[in-house]
Every structure is written in C-alpha cells, then in structure tokens.
Coordinates of C-alpha atoms in Angstrom, one line a residue:
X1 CA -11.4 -39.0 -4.6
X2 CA -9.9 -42.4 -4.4
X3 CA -8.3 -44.1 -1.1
X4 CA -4.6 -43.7 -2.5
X5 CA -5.3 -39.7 -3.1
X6 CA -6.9 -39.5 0.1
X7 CA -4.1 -41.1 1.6
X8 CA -1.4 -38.8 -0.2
X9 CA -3.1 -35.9 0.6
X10 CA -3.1 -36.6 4.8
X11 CA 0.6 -37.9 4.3
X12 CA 1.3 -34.3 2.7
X13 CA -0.6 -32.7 5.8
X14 CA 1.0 -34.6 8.6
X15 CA 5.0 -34.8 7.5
X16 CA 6.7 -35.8 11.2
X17 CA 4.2 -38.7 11.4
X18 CA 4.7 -40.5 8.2
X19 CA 8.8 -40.1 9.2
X20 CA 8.1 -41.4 12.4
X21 CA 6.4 -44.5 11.0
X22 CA 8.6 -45.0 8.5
X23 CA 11.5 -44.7 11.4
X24 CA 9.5 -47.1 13.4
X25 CA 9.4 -49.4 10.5
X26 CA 12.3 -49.4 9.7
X27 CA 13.9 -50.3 13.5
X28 CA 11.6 -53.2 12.8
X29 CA 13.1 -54.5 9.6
X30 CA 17.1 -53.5 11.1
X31 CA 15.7 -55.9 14.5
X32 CA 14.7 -58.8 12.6
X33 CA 17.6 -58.7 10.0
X34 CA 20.3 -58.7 13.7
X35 CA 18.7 -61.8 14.4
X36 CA 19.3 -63.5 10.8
X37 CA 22.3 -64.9 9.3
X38 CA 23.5 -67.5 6.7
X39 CA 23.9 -71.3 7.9
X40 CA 26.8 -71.3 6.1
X41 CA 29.5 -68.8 4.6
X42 CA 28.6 -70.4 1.1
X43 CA 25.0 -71.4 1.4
X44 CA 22.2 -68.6 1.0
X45 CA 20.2 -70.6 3.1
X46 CA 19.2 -67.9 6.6
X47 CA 18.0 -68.9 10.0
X48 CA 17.8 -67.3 13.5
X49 CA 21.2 -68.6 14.8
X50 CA 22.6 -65.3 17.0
X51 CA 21.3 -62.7 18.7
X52 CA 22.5 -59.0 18.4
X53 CA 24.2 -57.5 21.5
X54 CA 23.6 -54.2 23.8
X55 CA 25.9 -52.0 21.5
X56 CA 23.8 -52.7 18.4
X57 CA 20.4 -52.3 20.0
X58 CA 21.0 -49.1 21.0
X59 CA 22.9 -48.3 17.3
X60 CA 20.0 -49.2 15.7
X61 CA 17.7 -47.1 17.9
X62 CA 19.3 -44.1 18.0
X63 CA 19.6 -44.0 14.2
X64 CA 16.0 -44.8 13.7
X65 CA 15.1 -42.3 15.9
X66 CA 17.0 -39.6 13.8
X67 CA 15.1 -40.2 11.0
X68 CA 12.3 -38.8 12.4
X69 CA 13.8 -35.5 11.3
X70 CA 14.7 -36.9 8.2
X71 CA 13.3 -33.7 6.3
X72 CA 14.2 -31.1 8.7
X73 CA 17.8 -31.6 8.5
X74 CA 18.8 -34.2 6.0
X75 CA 22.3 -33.4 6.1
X76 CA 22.4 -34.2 10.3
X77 CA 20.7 -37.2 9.9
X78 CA 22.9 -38.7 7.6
X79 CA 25.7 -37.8 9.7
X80 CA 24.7 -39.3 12.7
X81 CA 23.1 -42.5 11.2
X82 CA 26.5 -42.5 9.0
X83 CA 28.2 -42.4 12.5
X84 CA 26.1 -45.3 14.0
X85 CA 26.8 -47.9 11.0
X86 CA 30.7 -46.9 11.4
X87 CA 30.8 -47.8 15.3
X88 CA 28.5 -50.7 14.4
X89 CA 30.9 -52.3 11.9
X90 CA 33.8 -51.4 14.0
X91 CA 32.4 -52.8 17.4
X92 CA 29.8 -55.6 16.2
X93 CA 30.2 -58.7 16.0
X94 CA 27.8 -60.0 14.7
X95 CA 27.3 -56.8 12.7
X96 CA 23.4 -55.8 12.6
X97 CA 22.0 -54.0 9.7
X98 CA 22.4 -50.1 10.9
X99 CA 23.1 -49.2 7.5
X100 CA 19.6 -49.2 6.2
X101 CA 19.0 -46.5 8.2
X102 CA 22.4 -44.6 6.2
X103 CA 20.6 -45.8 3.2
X104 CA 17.1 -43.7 4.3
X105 CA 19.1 -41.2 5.0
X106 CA 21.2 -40.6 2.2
X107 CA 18.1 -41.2 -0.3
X108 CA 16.0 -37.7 1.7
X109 CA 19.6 -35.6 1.4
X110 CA 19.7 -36.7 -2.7
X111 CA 15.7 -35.3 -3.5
X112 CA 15.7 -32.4 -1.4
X113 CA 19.6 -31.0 -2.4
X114 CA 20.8 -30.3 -6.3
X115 CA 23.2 -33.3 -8.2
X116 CA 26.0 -32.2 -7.3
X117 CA 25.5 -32.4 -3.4
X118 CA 24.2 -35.9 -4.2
X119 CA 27.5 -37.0 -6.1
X120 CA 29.3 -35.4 -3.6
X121 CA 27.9 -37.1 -0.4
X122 CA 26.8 -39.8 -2.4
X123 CA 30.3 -40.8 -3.1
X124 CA 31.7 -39.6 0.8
X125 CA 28.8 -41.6 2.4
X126 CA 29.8 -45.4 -0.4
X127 CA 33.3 -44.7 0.7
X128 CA 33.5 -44.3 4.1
X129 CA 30.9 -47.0 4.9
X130 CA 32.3 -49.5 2.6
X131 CA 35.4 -48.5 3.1
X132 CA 35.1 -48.8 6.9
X133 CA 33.3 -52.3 7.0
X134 CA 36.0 -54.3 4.9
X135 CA 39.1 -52.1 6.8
X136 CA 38.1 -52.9 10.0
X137 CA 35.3 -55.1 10.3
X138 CA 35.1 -58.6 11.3
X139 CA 34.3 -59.7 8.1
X140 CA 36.7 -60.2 5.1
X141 CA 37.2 -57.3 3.1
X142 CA 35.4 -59.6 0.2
X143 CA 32.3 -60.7 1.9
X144 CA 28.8 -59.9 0.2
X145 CA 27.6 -57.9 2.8
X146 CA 30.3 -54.8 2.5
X147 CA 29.6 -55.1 -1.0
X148 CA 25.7 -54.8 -0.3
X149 CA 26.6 -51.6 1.7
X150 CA 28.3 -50.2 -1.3
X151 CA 25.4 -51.1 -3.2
X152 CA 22.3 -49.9 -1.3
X153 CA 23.9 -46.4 -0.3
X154 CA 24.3 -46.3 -4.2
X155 CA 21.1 -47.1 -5.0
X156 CA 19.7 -44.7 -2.3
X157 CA 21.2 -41.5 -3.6
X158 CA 20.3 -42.9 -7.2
X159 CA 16.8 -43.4 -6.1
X160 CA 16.8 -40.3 -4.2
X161 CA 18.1 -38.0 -7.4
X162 CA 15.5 -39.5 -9.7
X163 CA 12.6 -38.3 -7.2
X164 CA 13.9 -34.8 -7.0
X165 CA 14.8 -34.4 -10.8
X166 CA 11.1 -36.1 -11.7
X167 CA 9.7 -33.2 -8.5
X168 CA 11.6 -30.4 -10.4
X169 CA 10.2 -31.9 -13.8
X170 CA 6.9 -31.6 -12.4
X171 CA 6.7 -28.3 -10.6
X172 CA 8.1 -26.9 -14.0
X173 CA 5.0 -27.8 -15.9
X174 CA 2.8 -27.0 -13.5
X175 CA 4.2 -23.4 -13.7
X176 CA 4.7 -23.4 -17.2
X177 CA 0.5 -23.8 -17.6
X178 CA -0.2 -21.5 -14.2
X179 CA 2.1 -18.9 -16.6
X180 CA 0.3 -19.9 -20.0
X181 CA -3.4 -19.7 -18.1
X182 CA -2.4 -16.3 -16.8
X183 CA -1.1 -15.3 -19.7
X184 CA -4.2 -16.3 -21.5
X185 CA -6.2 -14.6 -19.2
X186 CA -4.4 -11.4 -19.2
X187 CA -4.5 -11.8 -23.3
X188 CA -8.3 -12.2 -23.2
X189 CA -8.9 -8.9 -21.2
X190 CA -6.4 -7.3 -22.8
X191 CA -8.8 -7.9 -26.2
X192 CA -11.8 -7.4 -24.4
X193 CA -10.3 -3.6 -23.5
X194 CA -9.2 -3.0 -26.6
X195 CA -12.8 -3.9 -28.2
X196 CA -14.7 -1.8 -25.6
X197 CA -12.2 1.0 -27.1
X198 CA -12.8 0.1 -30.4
X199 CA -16.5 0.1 -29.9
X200 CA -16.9 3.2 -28.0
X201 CA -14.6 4.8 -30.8
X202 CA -16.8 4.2 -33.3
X203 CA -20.3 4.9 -31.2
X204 CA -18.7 8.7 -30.7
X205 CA -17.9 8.9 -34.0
X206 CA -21.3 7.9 -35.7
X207 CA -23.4 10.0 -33.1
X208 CA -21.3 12.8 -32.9
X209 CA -21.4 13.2 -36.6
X210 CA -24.9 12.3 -37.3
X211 CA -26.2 14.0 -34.5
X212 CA -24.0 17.5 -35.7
X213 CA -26.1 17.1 -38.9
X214 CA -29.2 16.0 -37.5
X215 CA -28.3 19.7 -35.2
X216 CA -27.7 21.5 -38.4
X217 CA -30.9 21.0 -40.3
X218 CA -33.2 21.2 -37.4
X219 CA -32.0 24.6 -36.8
X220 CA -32.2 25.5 -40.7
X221 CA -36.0 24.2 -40.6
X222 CA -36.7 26.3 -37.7
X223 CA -35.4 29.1 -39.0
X224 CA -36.9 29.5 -42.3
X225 CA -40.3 27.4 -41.4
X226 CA -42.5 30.3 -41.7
X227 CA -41.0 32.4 -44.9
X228 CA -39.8 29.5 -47.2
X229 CA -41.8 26.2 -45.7
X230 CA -40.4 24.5 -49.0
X231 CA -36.9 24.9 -48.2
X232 CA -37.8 23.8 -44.3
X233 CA -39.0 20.5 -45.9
X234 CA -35.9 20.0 -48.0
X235 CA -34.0 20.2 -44.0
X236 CA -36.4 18.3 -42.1
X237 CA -35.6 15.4 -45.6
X238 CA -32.2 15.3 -44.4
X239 CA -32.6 15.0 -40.9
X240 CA -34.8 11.9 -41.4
X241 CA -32.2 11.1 -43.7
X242 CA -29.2 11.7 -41.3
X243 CA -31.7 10.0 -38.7
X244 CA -31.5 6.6 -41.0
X245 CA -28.2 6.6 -41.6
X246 CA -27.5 7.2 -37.7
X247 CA -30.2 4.0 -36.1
X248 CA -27.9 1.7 -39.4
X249 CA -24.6 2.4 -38.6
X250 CA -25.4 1.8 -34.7
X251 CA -27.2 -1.0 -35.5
X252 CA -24.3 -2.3 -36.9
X253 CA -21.7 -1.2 -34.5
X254 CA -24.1 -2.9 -31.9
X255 CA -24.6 -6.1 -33.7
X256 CA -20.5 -6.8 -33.5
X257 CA -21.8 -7.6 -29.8
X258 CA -23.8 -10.5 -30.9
X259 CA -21.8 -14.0 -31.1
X260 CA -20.4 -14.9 -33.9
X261 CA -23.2 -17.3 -35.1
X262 CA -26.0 -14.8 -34.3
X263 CA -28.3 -15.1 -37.7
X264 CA -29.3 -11.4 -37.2
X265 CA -25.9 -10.0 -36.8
X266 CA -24.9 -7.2 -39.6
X267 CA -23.3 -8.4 -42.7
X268 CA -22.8 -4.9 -44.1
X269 CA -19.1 -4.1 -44.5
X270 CA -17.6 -1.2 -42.2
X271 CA -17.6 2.3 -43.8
X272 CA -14.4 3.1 -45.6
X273 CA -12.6 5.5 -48.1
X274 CA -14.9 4.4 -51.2
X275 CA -18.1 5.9 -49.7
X276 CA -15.8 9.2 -48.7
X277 CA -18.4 11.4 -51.4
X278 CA -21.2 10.2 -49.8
X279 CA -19.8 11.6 -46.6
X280 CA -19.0 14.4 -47.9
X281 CA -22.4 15.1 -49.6
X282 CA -24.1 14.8 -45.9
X283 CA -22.1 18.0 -44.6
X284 CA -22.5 19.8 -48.1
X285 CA -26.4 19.0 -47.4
X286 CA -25.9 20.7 -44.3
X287 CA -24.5 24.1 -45.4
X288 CA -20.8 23.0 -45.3
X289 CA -18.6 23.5 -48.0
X290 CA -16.3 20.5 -48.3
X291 CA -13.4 20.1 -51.3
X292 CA -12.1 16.6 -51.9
X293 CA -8.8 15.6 -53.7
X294 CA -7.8 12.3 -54.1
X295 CA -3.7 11.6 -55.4
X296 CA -4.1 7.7 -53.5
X297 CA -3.9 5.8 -57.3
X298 CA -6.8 3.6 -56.3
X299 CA -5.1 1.5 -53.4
X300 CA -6.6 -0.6 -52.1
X301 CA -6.1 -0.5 -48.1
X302 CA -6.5 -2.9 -45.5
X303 CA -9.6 -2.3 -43.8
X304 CA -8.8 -1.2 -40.5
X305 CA -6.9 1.2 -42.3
X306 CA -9.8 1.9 -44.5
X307 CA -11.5 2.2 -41.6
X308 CA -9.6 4.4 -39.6
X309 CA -9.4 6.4 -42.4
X310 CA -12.9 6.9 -42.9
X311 CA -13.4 7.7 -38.8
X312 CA -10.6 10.4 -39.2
X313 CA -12.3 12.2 -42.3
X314 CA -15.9 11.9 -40.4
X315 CA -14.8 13.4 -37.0
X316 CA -12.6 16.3 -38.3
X317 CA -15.9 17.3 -40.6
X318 CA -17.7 17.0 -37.9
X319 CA -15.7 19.4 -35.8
X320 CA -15.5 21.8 -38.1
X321 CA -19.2 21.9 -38.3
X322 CA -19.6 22.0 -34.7
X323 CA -16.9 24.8 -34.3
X324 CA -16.1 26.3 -37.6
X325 CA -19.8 26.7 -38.7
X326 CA -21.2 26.9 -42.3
X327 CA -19.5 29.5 -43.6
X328 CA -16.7 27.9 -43.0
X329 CA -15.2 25.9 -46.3
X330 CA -13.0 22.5 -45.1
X331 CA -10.5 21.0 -47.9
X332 CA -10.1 17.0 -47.6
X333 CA -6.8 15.1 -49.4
X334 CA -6.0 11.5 -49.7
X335 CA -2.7 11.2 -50.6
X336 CA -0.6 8.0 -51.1
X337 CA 2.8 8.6 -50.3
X338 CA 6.0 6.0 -50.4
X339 CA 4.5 3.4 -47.4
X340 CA 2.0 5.6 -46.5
X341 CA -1.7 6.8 -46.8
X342 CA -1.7 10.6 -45.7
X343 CA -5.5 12.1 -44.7
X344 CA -5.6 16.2 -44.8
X345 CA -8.4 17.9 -43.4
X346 CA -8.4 22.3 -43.5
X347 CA -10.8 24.3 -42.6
X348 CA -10.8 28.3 -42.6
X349 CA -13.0 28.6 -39.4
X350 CA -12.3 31.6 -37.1
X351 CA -10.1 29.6 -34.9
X352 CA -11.9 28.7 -32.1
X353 CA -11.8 25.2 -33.4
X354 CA -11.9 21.9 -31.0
X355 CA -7.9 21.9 -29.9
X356 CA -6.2 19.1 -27.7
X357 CA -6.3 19.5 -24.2
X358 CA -9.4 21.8 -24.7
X359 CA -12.0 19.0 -22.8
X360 CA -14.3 19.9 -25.9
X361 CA -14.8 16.3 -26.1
X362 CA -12.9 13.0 -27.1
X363 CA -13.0 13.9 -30.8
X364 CA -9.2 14.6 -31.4
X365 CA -8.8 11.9 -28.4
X366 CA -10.4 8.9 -30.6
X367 CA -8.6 9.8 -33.6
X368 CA -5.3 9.7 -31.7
X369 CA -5.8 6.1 -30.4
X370 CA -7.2 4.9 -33.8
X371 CA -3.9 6.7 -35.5
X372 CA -1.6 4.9 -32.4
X373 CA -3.1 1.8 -33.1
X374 CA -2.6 1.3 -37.1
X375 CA 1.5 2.9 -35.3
X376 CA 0.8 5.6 -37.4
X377 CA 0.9 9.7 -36.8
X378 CA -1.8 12.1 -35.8
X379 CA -0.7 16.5 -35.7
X380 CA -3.6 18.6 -35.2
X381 CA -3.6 22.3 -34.5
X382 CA -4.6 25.7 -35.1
X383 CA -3.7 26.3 -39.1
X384 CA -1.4 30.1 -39.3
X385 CA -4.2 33.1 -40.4
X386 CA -7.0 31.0 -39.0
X387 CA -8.6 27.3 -39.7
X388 CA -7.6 24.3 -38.2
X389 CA -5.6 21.4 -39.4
X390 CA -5.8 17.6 -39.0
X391 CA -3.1 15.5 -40.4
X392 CA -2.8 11.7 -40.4
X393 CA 0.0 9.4 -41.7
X394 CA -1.4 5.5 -42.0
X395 CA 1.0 2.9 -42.9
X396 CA -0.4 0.8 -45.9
X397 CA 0.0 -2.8 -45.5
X398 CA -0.7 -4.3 -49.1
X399 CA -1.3 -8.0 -48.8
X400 CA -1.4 -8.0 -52.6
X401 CA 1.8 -8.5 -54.7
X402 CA 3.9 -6.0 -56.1
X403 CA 2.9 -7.0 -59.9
X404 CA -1.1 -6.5 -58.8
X405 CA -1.8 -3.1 -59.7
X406 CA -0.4 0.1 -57.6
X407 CA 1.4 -0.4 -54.6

C-alpha cells in the first residue's frame, strides 16, 4: 500500500482532525493575507503595509473555528462563517480575507447536499457576500476584490458539486458490480442446484429401473433353478445383461462430474426416444408385456426433450413392474400433437399402483420436476376399472426450419 493510500485511508478514519487542520490552516492563510495589500490601487505589486485590527482577528477565528464542524453541520457553518465575512466587510477597514472561510464552507454544503440545494445557496451565499462588500464596504463597488468574492464562492459550490456528482458516480458502480457479483453468485448456485437435481434425477431413474429388472430375473432364476435350469440361465443372461447396462449408464451419468477437458469423460449420447424398443425389450425380457405405438412422424426433438422423454417412459415401466407385476400388460404412445410431444403410459395392474403423495418413492416426484422444467404437463392417476395412467405433454422446440421435414 502506498504512502498516499495510507494516508487517505487514516484521513477517512479520523474526520474531526483533518477539519481541524484544515481550519487551522486555513486561519493561517486568512492571517497572512490581513497583513498584505497592493502598493498601489493600480499596481499588482503586494507588501506588508497594514496590519489587521481587533474586530477581524477575532472574525477570522471564530470562523475558522467553525469549520471544524464543517461535516457535521454544513449548513450552520456556512451561516455563521457567511455572517463573519458580512460584519467583516461592513466594519473592516482594511478588510481581511474572512471570506475563504465562506468559500470552505460553501464548497462541504455543495458535495454532501443534491444540485439544487447547491444552486440555491450557491446563488444566496454570491449574492449576499458580493452584494454586501460593494453596498457597504469601504471599497468601491468596482474593485477586484468584491469581484474575487463573487468568484471564489462560485468556484466553491462549483468545485464542491463536481466532488459529490463524481462520489455519486462512483458509489453507483461500485454497487452496480457488488449487484452483478451477487448476482453471479446466486446464478452459479442456482445451476449448481439445478445439476445436483438433474443428476440425482437420472441416478434414480437408471437404478431404479435396472435394479426392478435385475429384481425380476433373480427371482425367475430362483424359482425355476431346480425344474428347468435352462430357463434359470436364460434369467441369470439378463441380469448380467441388465447389470451392464446399469455400471454404463452410471458411468456416464457420473462422468458429467468430470471437467470439461477430462480425456476419460463419456462421449456416449444421453438415452432418448430412438432406443425406446430397446427399452421396451428389457421389461418384455422380464415377464412384462409392453405395447408401443408411435403417431410422432419422425420428429426430431431437442434432446432434453428427448431426454425427458425417454426418463418418463423408463420410470412409469418401471413402476408398473414394481407394482403392477408381470401379468400385468402396460400400453406406451408417442404422439406428436400441434406444439407438442404427448408420452402415454397404461397399465392394467390391480390398482395398487405407485400414486402421488403415497411416499412409495420419488418416482412420480422426478418425472414432475423433469415435466416442470421442459414447462410442460405431468397427470398421473389411478386409470377407471383398474391400471394406472401416466400422461405427459412436452413442448417441441424445433430448431430446424419449417421447409425441413415434419414439424
């Protein structure tokens, strides 16, 4: 930290004793100027030829002394050190320079007011001063020096305004980037949430289905392991099977946690509407009977909502398997309608099918958020004469033109 920020920084610490220096120096320079005057009324040569009386002594040290409050009350101080350059220029002769302090003055009352208090007393403070010393001074009314009280009051408030408009100017981009960095911040956890979510979405969704099937088989090799030991090795296939497909996918849902330059991260596209038959072979390899019917015309969806898609199909399945059983037969529709992408999934289960609000698990609860998140809908419920029902609306975004194949 250099000398001149030191210095600043125990000036902004210490207030009362930088105005009482600056009143002390000032006395100083109003002292010396009493004792100073021109040789002659039309030579700017200056030499100590008078000396200033009781009157003015005592002017100029009262009014210094107020501006040792300079910032406490601005406005007082400028009336009082107004009122000792008025009885000066009255009842001085020869008139001492109690003005400057009026000028000191002045200057704190325009940076710590608005601009219009400053034009106000600005103006008020010129008028009465000047007007005062060439009224009833000793002076002519057209000497220099009640023109160089006219001028320094003006360049006082002037000085003063410019200081509190370059302040304002100041604190307002300070605040504007203390508001942008909290902004940023609150934007960056706000992401980081929303990942974790994401993340933890899909983590339920690939265990919970992999894990059903995994379930599934191992039961169906236990089962007929001693009476058909061929069919009990078909089961135990897919649950290796199941068991590969389950370590990929979390691999790749973990490997979105590496950085972005990680060599080893996953390069395998997310799961999505065109690998829907594979999906739906995995839960007719377990016992379920699943129906698909496609009507979307081959769009091609953005892939969150690809995505999303895919995660809605999977965990409905998956609760019916889990609830429903394998007798039970599940229908699955992709329909593209207007704007929209709707996914229908019906089962004929006996009812007692995962509902919302059941705290059977956060299913139906991670297909909501994914739904709210693409701003789309989400109705689930018991289906009339048994079954369940899970129906979701997508919006389609299509990034492709209108003259590109089917919207």
């Amino acid at each position: 930290m250099s000398t001149f920020v030191r210095a600043r920084c125990r000036a902004k610490a210490h207030p009362l004793a930088v105005d009482a220096a600056l009143a002390a120096a000032v006395l100083v320079c109003m002292v010396a100027g009493s004792f100073v005057e021109p040789r002659h009324r039309d030579d700017v040569s200056w030499g100590v030829l008078r000396t200033p009386d009781t009157l003015s002594l005592v002017l100029m040290t009262l009014a210094a002394a107020a501006l040792v409050f300079r910032r406490r009350a601005p406005m007082r101080v400028l009336a009082v050190t107004g009122a000792a350059s008025v009885v000066e220029s009255v009842t001085a002769d020869p008139r001492a320079p109690v003005a400057m302090s009026a000028v000191i003055a002045l200057y704190t009352v325009a940076s710590t007011t608005d601009r219009p208090t400053t034009w106000r007393v600005g103006l008020l403070t010129m008028t009465v001063l000047t007007g005062t010393a060439m009224a009833a001074g000793s002076l002519p009314w057209y000497a220099q020096e009640n023109f160089a009280i006219f001028a320094w009051t003006g360049i006082g408030a002037t000085a003063g305004d410019a200081v509190r408009s370059r302040r304002a100017f100041v604190q307002a981009i300070r605040e504007r980037a203390e508001r942008a960095e909290r902004t940023r911040e609150e934007e960056a956890r706000r992401r980081v949430a929303e990942e974790r979510l994401r993340i933890a979405r899909d983590l339920h969704d690939v265990v919970a289905h992999h894990i059903a099937l995994v379930n599934v088989q191992a039961g169906v090799a236990a089962h007929v392991m001693d009476k058909r030991p061929d069919q009990a090795k078909e089961a135990l296939s897919h649950v290796r099977e199941a068991s590969r497909s389950a370590l990929n996918e979390l691999r790749a849902t973990v490997g979105l946690l590496r950085q972005s330059g990680d060599p080893e991260a996953p390069t395998e596209p997310a799961p999505g509407l065109d690998r829907l038959d594979e999906l739906a072979g995995t839960f007719r390899n377990a016992g379920l009977h699943v129906e698909v019917a496609r009507a979307d015309q081959g769009t091609a969806l953005p892939a969150a909502v690809d995505l999303a898609a895919y995660r809605i199909i999977q965990e409905a399945l998956t609760n019916v398997q889990k609830h429903a059983g394998t007798r039970a037969k599940a229908e699955v529709s992709v329909v593209r309608v207007g704007p929209n992408i709707e996914i229908t999934v019906l089962d004929d289960g006996p009812g007692d099918n995962e509902t919302p609000g059941s705290g059977g698990g956060h299913g139906l609860l991670g297909m909501r958020e994914r739904v709210t998140a693409l701003r789309g809908t989400l109705t689930t419920g018991p289906r009339y004469g048994g079954g369940f029902r899970v129906h979701a609306i997508l919006p389609v975004k299509n990034r492709t033109s209108d003259g590109e194949g089917p919207a």
